[in-house]
Amino acid sequence: TAEMPSMYPAGEYDLAGFAVGAVEKSKIIDGTKIAPGDVVLGLASSGAHSNGYSLVRKIIEVAKPDLEGDFHGRKLADVLMEPTRIYVKPLLALMESMEVKGMVHITGGGLVENIPRVLQAGLVAELDGKSWTMPPLFQWLQLHGGVADAEMHRVFNCGIGMTVIVSKENADAAVAQLTAAGETVSRIGTIRARVGDEHQTIVV
């Protein structure tokens, strides 16, 4: 279960549900086909995506902002509580039209701790931190929380809610298809060989 300190008063509890899916063994995407030269695409998030809220609450506690005040045309409270974007339909369509070598939902652990889940031991995902714009919400959280870049990438999605790994040859077509489906897509990095025991996701 999620760690949500001080969220539930005495006598209250959280009721959660889950779904189980089935896939043909031949169609399982397990990351074993990922190779150096492959491209990492990033799909824009809608907000914090239900992750990092212990830190969000601490920053609000310290900064004491007006949650009802204007934040880039919306109430700050609404921006903070924006529901998680769901990517399943455009990704299912992408898998039907080309080989998708890996997919990673950027949840707790941010970019640096989630992408290694689909990488073989000898590979690294090298991400270009300037290839996408960090949304105003995350800029605000970093500023008011005094959060270092490395910690931002470890705790928050920083504007990337889902990553998709495809071959270099398929990258342009994948970007076009996902964009046509309504996603905001950026080429955020490439796969390369790992050097020594370096971390498997590097943001440069």
Protein backbone atom coordinates (compact mmCIF):
# COMPACT_ATOMS: atom_id res chain seq x y z
CA THR A 1 0.00 0.00 0.00
CA ALA A 2 1.05 3.58 -0.54
CA GLU A 3 2.75 5.47 2.28
CA MET A 4 0.36 8.33 3.08
CA PRO A 5 1.25 9.61 6.55
CA SER A 6 -1.38 11.68 8.40
CA MET A 7 -3.90 11.28 5.57
CA TYR A 8 -6.44 9.17 7.46
CA PRO A 9 -8.00 10.21 10.79
CA ALA A 10 -8.48 7.58 13.50
CA GLY A 11 -11.20 5.10 12.59
CA GLU A 12 -10.93 5.63 8.82
CA TYR A 13 -9.29 3.36 6.27
CA ASP A 14 -8.39 3.21 2.60
CA LEU A 15 -10.20 0.82 0.26
CA ALA A 16 -8.26 0.09 -2.94
CA GLY A 17 -8.87 -2.07 -5.99
CA PHE A 18 -6.76 -3.52 -8.77
CA ALA A 19 -7.06 -5.09 -12.20
CA VAL A 20 -5.21 -8.05 -13.71
CA GLY A 21 -4.53 -8.33 -17.43
CA ALA A 22 -3.55 -11.23 -19.64
CA VAL A 23 -1.19 -11.21 -22.61
CA GLU A 24 -0.03 -13.82 -25.08
CA LYS A 25 3.47 -14.99 -24.12
CA SER A 26 4.74 -14.17 -27.62
CA LYS A 27 3.63 -10.54 -27.20
CA ILE A 28 5.18 -9.86 -23.80
CA ILE A 29 7.38 -6.76 -23.81
CA ASP A 30 10.12 -7.53 -21.30
CA GLY A 31 12.95 -5.26 -22.41
CA THR A 32 15.19 -8.04 -23.69
CA LYS A 33 15.17 -6.58 -27.22
CA ILE A 34 16.40 -3.14 -26.11
CA ALA A 35 19.83 -2.41 -27.59
CA PRO A 36 22.36 0.45 -27.85
CA GLY A 37 21.13 3.11 -30.26
CA ASP A 38 17.46 2.71 -29.38
CA VAL A 39 15.52 5.89 -28.67
CA VAL A 40 13.73 6.81 -25.45
CA LEU A 41 10.52 8.78 -26.02
CA GLY A 42 8.82 10.68 -23.22
CA LEU A 43 5.07 11.26 -23.04
CA ALA A 44 4.02 14.34 -21.11
CA SER A 45 2.42 13.91 -17.70
CA SER A 46 -0.67 15.78 -16.56
CA GLY A 47 0.86 16.63 -13.19
CA ALA A 48 2.46 14.87 -10.25
CA HIS A 49 0.56 11.63 -11.06
CA SER A 50 -0.13 10.70 -7.44
CA ASN A 51 3.56 10.40 -6.60
CA GLY A 52 5.82 12.44 -4.35
CA TYR A 53 2.96 13.90 -2.33
CA SER A 54 4.70 13.52 1.02
CA LEU A 55 7.29 15.97 -0.30
CA VAL A 56 4.60 18.13 -1.95
CA ARG A 57 2.80 18.46 1.38
CA LYS A 58 6.03 19.32 3.18
CA ILE A 59 6.79 22.05 0.63
CA ILE A 60 3.25 23.47 1.02
CA GLU A 61 3.67 23.38 4.79
CA VAL A 62 6.85 25.45 4.52
CA ALA A 63 5.88 27.78 1.64
CA LYS A 64 2.30 28.37 2.87
CA PRO A 65 0.97 29.35 -0.58
CA ASP A 66 -2.59 30.45 -1.31
CA LEU A 67 -3.96 27.17 -2.68
CA GLU A 68 -6.94 29.02 -4.13
CA GLY A 69 -4.70 31.61 -5.81
CA ASP A 70 -3.96 31.84 -9.53
CA PHE A 71 -1.27 29.54 -10.87
CA HIS A 72 -0.79 29.96 -14.61
CA GLY A 73 -4.51 30.45 -15.15
CA ARG A 74 -5.77 27.81 -12.71
CA LYS A 75 -6.05 27.42 -8.95
CA LEU A 76 -2.84 26.03 -7.46
CA ALA A 77 -4.92 23.39 -5.62
CA ASP A 78 -6.39 22.16 -8.91
CA VAL A 79 -2.94 21.92 -10.51
CA LEU A 80 -1.61 19.96 -7.53
CA MET A 81 -4.56 17.56 -7.62
CA GLU A 82 -4.75 17.04 -11.41
CA PRO A 83 -5.72 13.39 -12.10
CA THR A 84 -3.14 11.02 -13.56
CA ARG A 85 -3.06 10.79 -17.34
CA ILE A 86 -3.79 7.29 -18.68
CA TYR A 87 -1.81 6.20 -21.76
CA VAL A 88 -3.23 2.76 -22.47
CA LYS A 89 -5.20 3.43 -25.68
CA PRO A 90 -2.47 5.20 -27.69
CA LEU A 91 0.14 2.69 -26.49
CA LEU A 92 -1.98 -0.32 -27.45
CA ALA A 93 -2.38 1.22 -30.90
CA LEU A 94 1.37 1.85 -31.14
CA MET A 95 2.13 -1.77 -30.26
CA GLU A 96 -0.14 -2.88 -33.09
CA SER A 97 1.71 -0.78 -35.66
CA MET A 98 5.38 -1.30 -34.71
CA GLU A 99 7.75 -3.07 -32.36
CA VAL A 100 7.80 -1.40 -28.95
CA LYS A 101 10.87 -2.65 -27.08
CA GLY A 102 10.11 -1.22 -23.66
CA MET A 103 7.59 0.91 -21.78
CA VAL A 104 7.97 2.44 -18.34
CA HIS A 105 5.32 4.26 -16.33
CA ILE A 106 7.10 6.97 -14.34
CA THR A 107 5.68 6.48 -10.84
CA GLY A 108 7.30 6.62 -7.40
CA GLY A 109 11.07 6.73 -7.90
CA GLY A 110 10.83 9.20 -10.76
CA LEU A 111 12.80 8.89 -13.97
CA VAL A 112 16.00 7.47 -12.53
CA GLU A 113 14.53 4.56 -10.59
CA ASN A 114 11.83 3.41 -13.00
CA ILE A 115 13.56 3.17 -16.39
CA PRO A 116 16.16 0.60 -15.18
CA ARG A 117 13.27 -1.84 -14.63
CA VAL A 118 13.25 -2.64 -18.36
CA LEU A 119 17.00 -2.50 -19.02
CA GLN A 120 19.41 -5.43 -19.16
CA ALA A 121 22.41 -5.13 -16.84
CA GLY A 122 24.77 -3.89 -19.57
CA LEU A 123 22.65 -0.94 -20.75
CA VAL A 124 22.11 2.67 -19.74
CA ALA A 125 19.38 5.15 -20.67
CA GLU A 126 21.09 8.50 -21.12
CA LEU A 127 18.50 11.27 -20.96
CA ASP A 128 18.89 14.86 -22.11
CA GLY A 129 17.36 17.02 -19.39
CA LYS A 130 16.95 19.89 -21.86
CA SER A 131 14.91 17.86 -24.34
CA TRP A 132 11.65 18.61 -22.58
CA THR A 133 10.37 21.55 -20.54
CA MET A 134 9.72 20.88 -16.88
CA PRO A 135 6.15 22.10 -16.22
CA PRO A 136 5.57 25.13 -13.98
CA LEU A 137 4.29 22.94 -11.12
CA PHE A 138 7.60 21.13 -10.80
CA GLN A 139 9.57 24.36 -11.19
CA TRP A 140 7.50 25.81 -8.33
CA LEU A 141 8.04 22.76 -6.13
CA GLN A 142 11.79 22.79 -6.78
CA LEU A 143 12.08 26.50 -6.05
CA HIS A 144 10.00 26.56 -2.87
CA GLY A 145 11.34 23.26 -1.59
CA GLY A 146 14.98 23.91 -2.42
CA VAL A 147 15.06 20.50 -4.09
CA ALA A 148 18.22 19.50 -5.99
CA ASP A 149 17.94 18.35 -9.61
CA ALA A 150 18.94 14.77 -8.74
CA GLU A 151 16.26 14.58 -6.05
CA MET A 152 13.63 16.00 -8.41
CA HIS A 153 14.41 13.25 -10.91
CA ARG A 154 14.24 10.62 -8.16
CA VAL A 155 10.94 11.76 -6.58
CA PHE A 156 8.86 13.35 -9.36
CA ASN A 157 8.09 12.57 -12.99
CA CYS A 158 9.20 16.16 -13.82
CA GLY A 159 6.76 16.31 -16.72
CA ILE A 160 7.31 12.83 -18.21
CA GLY A 161 4.59 10.38 -17.21
CA MET A 162 5.48 7.49 -19.52
CA THR A 163 8.55 6.46 -21.49
CA VAL A 164 8.57 4.30 -24.60
CA ILE A 165 11.68 2.69 -26.08
CA VAL A 166 11.77 1.97 -29.82
CA SER A 167 14.42 1.44 -32.47
CA LYS A 168 16.03 4.50 -34.03
CA GLU A 169 14.36 3.57 -37.33
CA ASN A 170 10.88 3.62 -35.78
CA ALA A 171 11.32 6.72 -33.61
CA ASP A 172 9.93 9.31 -36.06
CA ALA A 173 6.90 7.18 -36.88
CA ALA A 174 6.24 6.54 -33.18
CA VAL A 175 6.40 10.25 -32.38
CA ALA A 176 4.02 11.02 -35.26
CA GLN A 177 1.51 8.35 -34.26
CA LEU A 178 1.49 9.25 -30.57
CA THR A 179 1.21 12.95 -31.37
CA ALA A 180 -1.74 12.26 -33.69
CA ALA A 181 -3.36 10.36 -30.81
CA GLY A 182 -3.21 13.49 -28.65
CA GLU A 183 -0.01 12.89 -26.70
CA THR A 184 2.77 15.42 -26.23
CA VAL A 185 5.92 13.48 -27.11
CA SER A 186 9.62 14.32 -26.81
CA ARG A 187 12.76 12.41 -27.74
CA ILE A 188 14.34 12.45 -24.32
CA GLY A 189 17.29 10.10 -24.67
CA THR A 190 19.05 7.09 -26.12
CA ILE A 191 20.19 3.68 -24.97
CA ARG A 192 23.92 3.00 -24.80
CA ALA A 193 26.32 0.45 -23.33
CA ARG A 194 26.91 0.69 -19.61
CA VAL A 195 30.34 1.61 -18.32
CA GLY A 196 31.32 -0.18 -15.13
CA ASP A 197 28.68 0.01 -12.42
CA GLU A 198 27.29 3.43 -13.39
CA HIS A 199 23.62 4.07 -12.73
CA GLN A 200 21.34 2.78 -15.46
CA THR A 201 19.53 6.09 -15.95
CA ILE A 202 21.62 9.23 -16.34
CA VAL A 203 20.17 12.70 -16.86
CA VAL A 204 22.68 15.04 -18.48
